[in-house]
Structures are given as C-alpha cells and as structure tokens.
Amino acid sequence: MLQLSLKRSGVLSLRCPELKRLELNVACVLFLLASLTATATAQLTPADYERALNIQQKYRGLVEHLPDHVQWIEGTDRFTYRRTVSGGHEFMLVDADTQAIKPAFDAARLAGVLSKALGEEIKPEALPFEGLRLEEGGSAFRFMHARALWRCDLTAYTCEKLPRPEDFSDDDDDDGGYDSTPKAINGAEHGLTSPDGKWLAFVENYNIAIRPAKVAPDEAKKQTVMLSEDGSEGNYYAVETIEWSPDSKHLAIYRIRPGYRRLIHYVESSPPDQLQPETSTMVYPKPGDVLALYQPVLFQIDTKQEVPIDNTLFPNPYEMLRFKWRKDSHAFTFEYNQRGHQVYRVIEVDAANGKARTVIEETSNTFINYEPLINNQYDHGKYYRHDIDDGKEMIWASERDGWEHLYLFNGQTGAMERQITHGDWVVRAVDRVDDANHEIYFEASGMNPDEDPYYVHGYKIAFDGTGLTPLTPSEANHSLSYSDDGKYYVDTYSRLDLPPVMELHRGADASLVMTVDKADDSQLVAAGWKPAEPFHAAGRDGKTQIWGVIYRPANFDQQKKYRVVEDIYAGPQGSFVPKSFSPRVEPLTELGFVVVQIDGMGTNNRSRAFHDVAWHNLKDAGFDDRILWHKAVAAKYPWYDISKGVGIFGTSAGGQNAMGALLFHPEFYTVAVANSGSHDNRMDKIWWNEQWMGWPVGPWYSESSNVDNAWRLKGKLLLVMGEMDKNVDPSTTLQVVDRLIKAGKDFDFLEVPGGGHGAGGRYGERRLMDFFVRNLLDEPTPDWNREAGSDQSSPHKQ
C-alpha cells in the first residue's frame, strides 16, 4: 500500500512497504510527483494575506452605472436615483412622462457649496449622502451629516444647517440606549394645539392639562384646567403621546409607569484623546426585565372629565402603538402587542363611552413577528395594516394559514371577510393600495416553482382575491417603487450573475416604458471577479429545499481538494444568503478556502413552520439542514473537502451560532471564530431575544446558552470582543471566557480596546485568517512580529 503524508514542517513522508520490484518503485516516485502537484500547498506569505485583505477594495468601483436609491418626487411623475461612476456616484433625474434622463443637479456646483458649508472638501462624485429625497417639487432636499440636519436649495444653490428636533440628543453617556419609553416632559412649551386651534394640551407636574391656545401670559395659569390629578413622577402622562380627535372634542394620551432602567457599564481602556480610562453607561433592557406599563386615557374637553377605559383587553403590554382617530372622531384605535409576542390586537375605543373592543386579534403558539412587513430580506417582520374608508374595512397581513398572506376584515364587526392571497408562498411587502379601484400592489416570493424561492417579484390583485397578475417576468430578485398616483413603477432587478437592470413600467398594464439604466460589470469580470454559485439540497425533513451559495477559491482547480469555511448568520429576523448582484467576495477564498453561506430552518422568508424552528431554540440555528447541505455539495463536487471537519465564523447572532457549532455539532464543525456573539440570550437586548425565545424567561434560555454549555467545547475556538460594543453586552463574551477557564478548556481570545460591535478591523480579519490557516489547513502562518509593516492597521511602526 502506498502511504503519503505531508508534515507541518514541509517534509514529505512516502512509504511503499509492499513494493519490491524496481518498476513499481519508479511508479511510486511518479505517484509522489503527481501527488506533490495535486496536494502540496506552498506556505502562505504576507503577500497572499495582503491580497485577501484588499480584495473588497480591489473590486470596489469596477461596476459602472449600478443603480439604486429610487425616490419619487411627491405629487409628480418624476424620480431620482443614484448610480455608480468612476470614483463614486452621481444622482440622476427621470421624467416618466417624457422619458428624459438628466443629472438631478449640478454636482460640481453643489460640492463647492457643501465644501464651504461643512468646512471640508467635498467631491462631486462623493457627496455626503446616499439617498436623495427631493422636496418642494424637486427644488430642495435634506440630509444628515455629522449628527446635524442640513437643507440645500437647488434653485439658489445654498445649504443651511437646520435646528435640531427637540428629541435629538448628544448625550453619549447612554448612546441613546434601547429604551424607547416616552419621557416625562413638563411644560406648556412642549404642548400640542387642538385641530380647531382653540386649545393647547400639555403636561404640568406629570398631569395632563389644557388651556386656551391664545391667552395672555399673565392669564395662562388662571385659565389652565387640570384634566388629571393621578399623575406622578412614577406614573406620568407622556406629552408626546397626545392625540387630539379631529373635531377637537376629545384627546387621548398614555399614562406610563416606567419599567426597570437597566444600565450597562463600560470602561474604555484606551481613549484616543487621553491616557486614563473613561467610563460610561447605556440603557439596555434585557429579557425578563420589568417593562413600562402603558394605560390609555381618554378625556372629554367640554366636560373636562376623563372617560374611563377598561384595560381587560390590554393587561400586559410589551408595546402599545400610537392612537389613530377615526376621521369622524367617533372612536380611535391602538395596537396591543402582549408580552411574549403570542397575542396581538387592534383595539378600538368608543369616544362617547370609553368602551374598548377587539377589531382584529392575532394569536400564535410560538411568536408573532410584529415588525413591519417591508422588502428587506435581512430584517423585517410580518405586520401590515391598511384602513379602507376610515376603517370600515381593513387589509391585514397574517401567517394564520402557515404562510404570510393578506386578508380583508370588516372593521366594524371584526369579522374576516376573505383571505385575499393564497398559496404556498409568502407576501414580502405591500407597495401600494388603490382604494378607488380595489387593487393591491404587492411583492412576494416562492410563487414560481422553478425559481429560487427567495426571489422577490411584483404582483397586483383585487380586494376580492381575483385578478392575480405578475408584474416582473424576469427570473431575478426584484425591487419595485411606485409613483404616488400609481401611473408608473420602477422595477430594479438582478441576480448573483446578473448586474442590476432598472426599468420603468406603466402601472395600468405593466408594459415597459423604457430601460432606465443597466449596470456594466465588464471591468469587474476582467479583474478576476466571479459570482458565487447558488446551490440547494433537501433539509432535515427530506423535502424542504435549503438554499445557499458557494464562493470558490481564487485560481480554482477542480483537481485539487479545498477545505470549507461557513460564513454564518442565523438570526430569525431575515434570510442572509445574497440573492441580488454584488461585487462582494469572501476574502478567505484568496487563501485557498471554499466559503459558503446557507439559510437553514429558523430563518425568515419561507413558511411559518420553517420559521418556527427558532422558537425557544436559537441554538438550533438550522444546523441539521446546514450539515445535510454541506454533504450534498461534497457528494456533487469531489474538490469540496469536509472529511476532516468544517470551519465556521460569524458576528453577533452569527457569533453565537459559530461557537454553538462547536458546542452542539463538534462531529462536523471543528474550527470557529465567534465575533461579538450574543452567547446568552438572557444577556442580550430584550426586543430581539424575547421575540424568538419568549417570555417569561424559561429553562430553554439556558439550553441555548453558550455560557452554560461552554463545558462542551471541542475543537478550536477564537473569541473576539469589542470592549465598547453597544449592540451586544460585552460581558456576554467575558462570561463565556469565565466558563471556559473554569472548565479547563483551551481557546483563543481577542479583546479590542475601544472596539464596537464586530470589532477587530483589518487586524481582526487577519487574525481570523490566521486561525483558519493554522487550524483548518494545518499550515504555518507568517511571523507577523518579524514582518516589517505587516499590518497596516497598526499605528506603531518599527
């Protein structure tokens, strides 16, 4: 038997013990030479790392006319968009009626004006804003820069800084925090005038008060009427929640009992502007914390009396949305998201008697994904509501049949009149509702059986569920934007292997008006870029297709074998395998790795059952599906080498997933880099974790905890943490470190002074590369402490 092995030292060991004849020994040598050609890999050099670290920059800017950021000008049939040009971007203006396309403004002139106003050099192709929303018929726009609001006039070509909104804060001590509870604000200067202009409502000494809107200063106090007396610092009326009825005869307001104000305490060890450390805090509610209690309160203005509202329908809120008055002022609605996210109600309150009734109720045995339904594959919920004819009917989105669909409800009786959309596919967004013609324009995925089920397409359908019409025939991932009157829509579509195309269509019949722009990737391809390869295979149930992509190594040779690294993020709020065109590549491919991304069960944008896998079970992370996917790729491609284990890395929830791979699936995953991981869902922010892990906090939190399961660690682990992470509490990673030490485990740990979420930068990226090269390829890495100028991210040079 021929035995061939390559030692880490680079020495090749060859044994042919049963070969005795000369010609067979010659065959042995020939085999050796062939094996050296096929399997031996030259040691990676600093130049290889430099190429990998700079690969994104190499490809940046090589796609001409890549279009994005479509914005229709209100009340017109004109829109703007941005496209790439040499050195940056330019903004274009399109007139849909005349099909004329021209620059949206004189970029050189505007850059000169902005340079003077901002006190820094601004280049025409690198203006300090991404999207452009023109106002006043297209003559002006606003943008944020360096925490300030600016307005530019495109007629006079002037730019001015605008006053900051009252709620704008420069308080860096708490970084804004994660507590959106309205604050207790007293004083008539913060009040709200009634629609008829007669009354001013405000909060005084934590109670709601009114007085005539026009009153002499010396008479103001005398004419102030206190509508409430039960407000206090610990149970106050929140002025920013005031909503007057359209007829000015009633007002509604929330009385709020604040919840527990949990703080995270930070120590910045190495501030850039001083020697000594700095401390700071941030408001950061966590799962199980006591939340603010909202109580809606209704007042009748002519009697100056409260109209009591029974709270039976909203006893334990996680969140209560703003009041929405009916146009005839007979009632208002608000929405109640019960803590635990298993009950969600639209509630209407009768203004005459305060009686509350449920208009729509959504329930779930797992979770209700209450965030807005928008076309953002990476982060969106399932909530959509549209009131028709002042609430007489309501269009509502729900997963009650197992898929995200649209329903029509009777707003007066609460009865469901019909399900508008049906099928084993999901509504991804509602773009426009034409009340007059009873039509809905929406986006959906999974309707075309021979396509990637994540590709988004545009459709229209009648309120009665008839007339389902596709609007985007091209097999690609689409994004649509409609003019205010629905006369036109812009369809921008692409695939991993198809650069974006932007088309203008008529809303009435979906006919093509013009191709607005088309990206050119010829320079990108000439530079060596190749798109990722889509791949799908059956998941754990043997039938549901799991989709992912494969990034092949640079200088790929199908005769060789390549170790595999998975780039993971399994957060349930979205799906994360790219579907649209992007020049982005995985840097590890430049070092000889295959890199993949996969959307396993538990992620978003498929059926409800697919999503529910995450419930009470974030440690699952779709690993059963991911492992089967890897094995299916290996069965098809001999070069896809998973025989000695797979590497994995991720950040945030992906950091939790990456470490979890070693804890719960060490037979398959052997090397992991976990950056800024939310390793224990009890330590992370309340909204994200209670959404998927539920409330009250139960033993399943511990079952999914990398902290409590740290003792299970097998394989090689690198933990990365930024000491100033404002997304995930840095103590989460430190608690993992503590448990690993107590369990006697070997691991690597990188704490980045001053680093935020996803800390490490270029240095951290290089450390990640080193970790996989040493532990997955079993190869030596450069001696960076001897390499002059080896890491450009370091401020210290030898």
mmCIF file of C-alpha atoms in Angstrom, residues 267-272 721-725 751-757 759:
data_model
loop_
_atom_site.group_PDB
_atom_site.id
_atom_site.type_symbol
_atom_site.label_atom_id
_atom_site.label_comp_id
_atom_site.label_asym_id
_atom_site.label_seq_id
_atom_site.Cartn_x
_atom_site.Cartn_y
_atom_site.Cartn_z
ATOM 1 C CA VAL A 267 -14.827 51.100 30.709
ATOM 2 C CA GLU A 268 -12.980 52.384 27.646
ATOM 3 C CA SER A 269 -9.448 51.360 28.453
ATOM 4 C CA SER A 270 -7.639 53.338 25.762
ATOM 5 C CA PRO A 271 -9.480 56.556 24.849
ATOM 6 C CA PRO A 272 -7.983 58.230 21.769
ATOM 7 C CA MET A 721 -14.982 41.102 21.568
ATOM 8 C CA GLY A 722 -15.020 44.897 21.444
ATOM 9 C CA GLU A 723 -14.944 46.435 24.906
ATOM 10 C CA MET A 724 -17.330 49.210 23.788
ATOM 11 C CA ASP A 725 -19.875 47.041 21.954
ATOM 12 C CA GLU A 751 -10.445 41.800 23.163
ATOM 13 C CA VAL A 752 -10.278 45.003 21.123
ATOM 14 C CA PRO A 753 -9.776 48.194 23.181
ATOM 15 C CA GLY A 754 -12.311 50.810 22.132
ATOM 16 C CA GLY A 755 -13.855 48.328 19.698
ATOM 17 C CA GLY A 756 -17.565 48.263 18.993
ATOM 18 C CA HIS A 757 -19.822 45.595 17.518
ATOM 19 C CA ALA A 759 -14.654 44.771 16.382
#
